[in-house]
PDB file of C-alpha atoms in Angstrom:
ATOM      1  CA  MET A  28     177.922   4.128 -49.609  1.00 48.00           C
ATOM      2  CA  VAL A  29     178.705   3.906 -53.323  1.00 52.00           C
ATOM      3  CA  ALA A  30     176.759   6.219 -55.672  1.00 57.00           C
ATOM      4  CA  ARG A  31     175.212   4.466 -58.636  1.00 67.00           C
ATOM      5  CA  MET A  32     176.197   5.984 -61.913  1.00 84.00           C
ATOM      6  CA  LYS A  33     173.305   7.647 -63.897  1.00 91.00           C
ATOM      7  CA  LYS A  34     172.296   5.905 -67.202  1.00 95.00           C
ATOM      8  CA  TYR A  35     170.823   7.686 -70.158  1.00 98.00           C
ATOM      9  CA  ILE A  36     167.892   6.614 -72.304  1.00 98.00           C
ATOM     10  CA  LEU A  37     167.156   8.345 -75.645  1.00 99.00           C
ATOM     11  CA  ILE A  38     163.562   8.280 -76.961  1.00 98.00           C
ATOM     12  CA  VAL A  39     162.931   9.081 -80.565  1.00 98.00           C
ATOM     13  CA  ASP A  40     159.360   9.598 -81.656  1.00 96.00           C
ATOM     14  CA  ASP A  41     157.471  12.255 -83.795  1.00 94.00           C
ATOM     15  CA  GLU A  42     154.486  12.066 -81.391  1.00 94.00           C
ATOM     16  CA  VAL A  43     155.150  14.374 -78.428  1.00 96.00           C
ATOM     17  CA  GLY A  44     152.589  12.603 -76.270  1.00 95.00           C
ATOM     18  CA  THR A  45     154.449   9.299 -76.620  1.00 94.00           C
ATOM     19  CA  LEU A  46     157.697  11.059 -75.799  1.00 97.00           C
ATOM     20  CA  LEU A  47     156.178  12.687 -72.616  1.00 97.00           C
ATOM     21  CA  ALA A  48     154.508   9.524 -71.562  1.00 96.00           C
ATOM     22  CA  TYR A  49     157.888   7.397 -71.904  1.00 96.00           C
ATOM     23  CA  LYS A  50     159.843  10.098 -70.238  1.00 97.00           C
ATOM     24  CA  LYS A  51     157.590  10.037 -67.173  1.00 97.00           C
ATOM     25  CA  LEU A  52     157.444   6.159 -66.999  1.00 96.00           C
ATOM     26  CA  LEU A  53     161.116   5.656 -67.233  1.00 96.00           C
ATOM     27  CA  SER A  54     162.749   8.698 -65.487  1.00 96.00           C
ATOM     28  CA  SER A  55     164.276   7.727 -62.029  1.00 93.00           C
ATOM     29  CA  ALA A  56     166.991   8.770 -59.830  1.00 92.00           C
ATOM     30  CA  THR A  57     169.402   6.607 -61.717  1.00 93.00           C
ATOM     31  CA  ILE A  58     167.842   6.982 -65.195  1.00 95.00           C
ATOM     32  CA  GLU A  59     167.870  10.266 -67.201  1.00 97.00           C
ATOM     33  CA  VAL A  60     165.691  10.278 -70.214  1.00 98.00           C
ATOM     34  CA  HIS A  61     166.263  12.526 -73.313  1.00 98.00           C
ATOM     35  CA  THR A  62     163.916  12.916 -76.124  1.00 98.00           C
ATOM     36  CA  ALA A  63     163.983  13.804 -79.903  1.00 98.00           C
ATOM     37  CA  GLU A  64     161.205  14.182 -82.404  1.00 96.00           C
ATOM     38  CA  THR A  65     163.356  13.704 -85.560  1.00 94.00           C
ATOM     39  CA  MET A  66     166.146  11.575 -86.656  1.00 91.00           C
ATOM     40  CA  GLU A  67     168.495  14.750 -87.166  1.00 93.00           C
ATOM     41  CA  GLU A  68     167.870  15.808 -83.683  1.00 96.00           C
ATOM     42  CA  ALA A  69     168.436  12.086 -82.381  1.00 97.00           C
ATOM     43  CA  GLU A  70     171.817  12.110 -84.275  1.00 95.00           C
ATOM     44  CA  GLN A  71     172.991  15.448 -82.588  1.00 97.00           C
ATOM     45  CA  LEU A  72     172.039  14.148 -79.156  1.00 98.00           C
ATOM     46  CA  LEU A  73     173.909  10.844 -79.781  1.00 97.00           C
ATOM     47  CA  LYS A  74     177.145  12.718 -80.758  1.00 96.00           C
ATOM     48  CA  LYS A  75     176.915  14.620 -77.313  1.00 97.00           C
ATOM     49  CA  GLN A  76     176.098  11.902 -74.934  1.00 97.00           C
ATOM     50  CA  HIS A  77     176.419   8.099 -74.508  1.00 96.00           C
ATOM     51  CA  TYR A  78     173.131   6.459 -74.182  1.00 98.00           C
ATOM     52  CA  ALA A  79     172.656   2.991 -72.644  1.00 97.00           C
ATOM     53  CA  VAL A  80     169.407   2.487 -74.619  1.00 98.00           C
ATOM     54  CA  VAL A  81     167.752   4.308 -77.472  1.00 98.00           C
ATOM     55  CA  ILE A  82     163.960   3.431 -77.887  1.00 98.00           C
ATOM     56  CA  ALA A  83     163.060   4.554 -81.618  1.00 98.00           C
ATOM     57  CA  ASP A  84     159.686   4.685 -83.535  1.00 97.00           C
ATOM     58  CA  LEU A  85     159.987   3.183 -86.904  1.00 96.00           C
ATOM     59  CA  ARG A  86     158.295   6.015 -88.683  1.00 93.00           C
ATOM     60  CA  LEU A  87     159.383   9.541 -88.011  1.00 89.00           C
ATOM     61  CA  THR A  88     158.798  12.521 -90.237  1.00 76.00           C
ATOM     62  CA  GLY A  89     160.712  11.291 -93.064  1.00 65.00           C
ATOM     63  CA  ILE A  90     159.428  10.158 -96.408  1.00 63.00           C
ATOM     64  CA  LEU A  91     160.590   6.617 -96.395  1.00 68.00           C
ATOM     65  CA  GLY A  92     158.754   5.600 -93.099  1.00 77.00           C
ATOM     66  CA  ARG A  93     161.756   3.602 -92.064  1.00 86.00           C
ATOM     67  CA  GLU A  94     163.816   6.138 -90.049  1.00 92.00           C
ATOM     68  CA  GLY A  95     163.854   4.040 -86.910  1.00 95.00           C
ATOM     69  CA  LEU A  96     165.829   1.280 -88.902  1.00 96.00           C
ATOM     70  CA  GLU A  97     168.373   3.839 -90.216  1.00 94.00           C
ATOM     71  CA  LEU A  98     168.678   5.312 -86.708  1.00 96.00           C
ATOM     72  CA  ILE A  99     169.520   1.743 -85.370  1.00 97.00           C
ATOM     73  CA  ARG A 100     172.232   1.427 -88.074  1.00 96.00           C
ATOM     74  CA  TYR A 101     173.662   4.825 -87.240  1.00 96.00           C
ATOM     75  CA  ILE A 102     173.645   3.898 -83.526  1.00 97.00           C
ATOM     76  CA  LYS A 103     175.450   0.647 -83.846  1.00 96.00           C
ATOM     77  CA  GLU A 104     178.106   2.317 -86.036  1.00 95.00           C
ATOM     78  CA  LEU A 105     178.607   5.118 -83.673  1.00 94.00           C
ATOM     79  CA  SER A 106     178.341   3.024 -80.305  1.00 93.00           C
ATOM     80  CA  SER A 107     177.984  -0.676 -80.608  1.00 93.00           C
ATOM     81  CA  ASP A 108     177.334  -1.059 -76.926  1.00 95.00           C
ATOM     82  CA  THR A 109     174.112   1.116 -77.048  1.00 97.00           C
ATOM     83  CA  GLU A 110     171.032  -1.156 -76.837  1.00 98.00           C
ATOM     84  CA  CYS A 111     168.162  -0.301 -79.255  1.00 98.00           C
ATOM     85  CA  ILE A 112     164.487  -0.978 -78.943  1.00 98.00           C
ATOM     86  CA  LEU A 113     162.231  -0.507 -82.098  1.00 98.00           C
ATOM     87  CA  VAL A 114     158.658   0.419 -81.691  1.00 97.00           C
ATOM     88  CA  THR A 115     156.114   0.628 -84.465  1.00 95.00           C
ATOM     89  CA  ALA A 116     152.486   0.855 -85.402  1.00 92.00           C
ATOM     90  CA  TYR A 117     153.195  -0.473 -88.682  1.00 88.00           C
ATOM     91  CA  GLY A 118     154.927  -3.814 -87.645  1.00 89.00           C
ATOM     92  CA  SER A 119     155.450  -6.829 -89.934  1.00 93.00           C
ATOM     93  CA  PRO A 120     157.735  -9.895 -89.771  1.00 97.00           C
ATOM     94  CA  GLU A 121     160.124  -8.456 -92.367  1.00 96.00           C
ATOM     95  CA  ILE A 122     160.547  -5.210 -90.260  1.00 95.00           C
ATOM     96  CA  ARG A 123     161.028  -7.296 -87.103  1.00 97.00           C
ATOM     97  CA  GLU A 124     163.739  -9.421 -88.761  1.00 98.00           C
ATOM     98  CA  GLU A 125     165.441  -6.424 -90.217  1.00 97.00           C
ATOM     99  CA  ALA A 126     165.443  -4.571 -86.775  1.00 98.00           C
ATOM    100  CA  TYR A 127     167.110  -7.666 -85.100  1.00 98.00           C
ATOM    101  CA  THR A 128     169.493  -8.113 -88.133  1.00 98.00           C
ATOM    102  CA  LEU A 129     170.740  -4.470 -87.461  1.00 97.00           C
ATOM    103  CA  GLY A 130     171.101  -5.031 -83.728  1.00 97.00           C
ATOM    104  CA  ALA A 131     167.936  -4.226 -82.027  1.00 98.00           C
ATOM    105  CA  SER A 132     167.535  -5.892 -78.647  1.00 98.00           C
ATOM    106  CA  HIS A 133     163.788  -5.675 -78.583  1.00 98.00           C
ATOM    107  CA  TYR A 134     160.905  -5.136 -81.119  1.00 98.00           C
ATOM    108  CA  PHE A 135     157.411  -3.867 -80.017  1.00 98.00           C
ATOM    109  CA  GLU A 136     154.402  -3.103 -81.825  1.00 96.00           C
ATOM    110  CA  LYS A 137     152.245  -0.191 -80.653  1.00 93.00           C
ATOM    111  CA  PRO A 138     150.537   0.140 -78.311  1.00 93.00           C
ATOM    112  CA  VAL A 139     153.437  -0.963 -76.014  1.00 94.00           C
ATOM    113  CA  SER A 140     152.394  -1.572 -72.388  1.00 95.00           C
ATOM    114  CA  PRO A 141     154.300   0.122 -69.721  1.00 94.00           C
ATOM    115  CA  ALA A 142     155.090  -3.329 -68.161  1.00 96.00           C
ATOM    116  CA  ALA A 143     156.467  -4.724 -71.448  1.00 96.00           C
ATOM    117  CA  LEU A 144     158.785  -1.696 -71.812  1.00 95.00           C
ATOM    118  CA  LYS A 145     159.970  -1.965 -68.188  1.00 94.00           C
ATOM    119  CA  GLU A 146     160.513  -5.725 -68.594  1.00 96.00           C
ATOM    120  CA  ALA A 147     162.550  -5.014 -71.814  1.00 97.00           C
ATOM    121  CA  LEU A 148     164.672  -2.494 -69.814  1.00 95.00           C
ATOM    122  CA  ALA A 149     165.155  -4.792 -67.040  1.00 94.00           C
ATOM    123  CA  SER A 150     166.553  -7.322 -69.344  1.00 95.00           C
ATOM    124  CA  LEU A 151     168.986  -4.909 -70.320  1.00 94.00           C
ATOM    125  CA  ASN A 152     169.926  -4.158 -66.602  1.00 88.00           C
ATOM    126  CA  LEU A 153     167.980  -0.848 -66.717  1.00 80.00           C
ATOM    127  CA  GLU A 154     165.220  -1.395 -64.464  1.00 63.00           C
ATOM    128  CA  LYS A 155     164.022   1.451 -62.179  1.00 48.00           C
TER     129      LYS A 155
END
């Protein structure tokens, strides 16, 4: 029997409740979920661990309200094979277009249904 390699997902959101809900939804025997509340915390984790997927909120605790886009840019420079999913409660066609231009695999406006999130991960070969 061949052991399946564990994959890592990083979730970045300034709402602790969202982090806990996503972690519970997505964790499995083959998927380990890490969380970060700030862009700085996410950057530190990204330097230590390779993540298959990063799910990031657009607005974190910064002034600009676009930290999620900056995080996608940072991730793609650091590890171009890491998939990015952007979620936001403040969506617009312009934000969606910029997210995809920066390399996001998926874009969702909150609230994101568990089924939609799992389907997105399945399309990236990360289903439970």
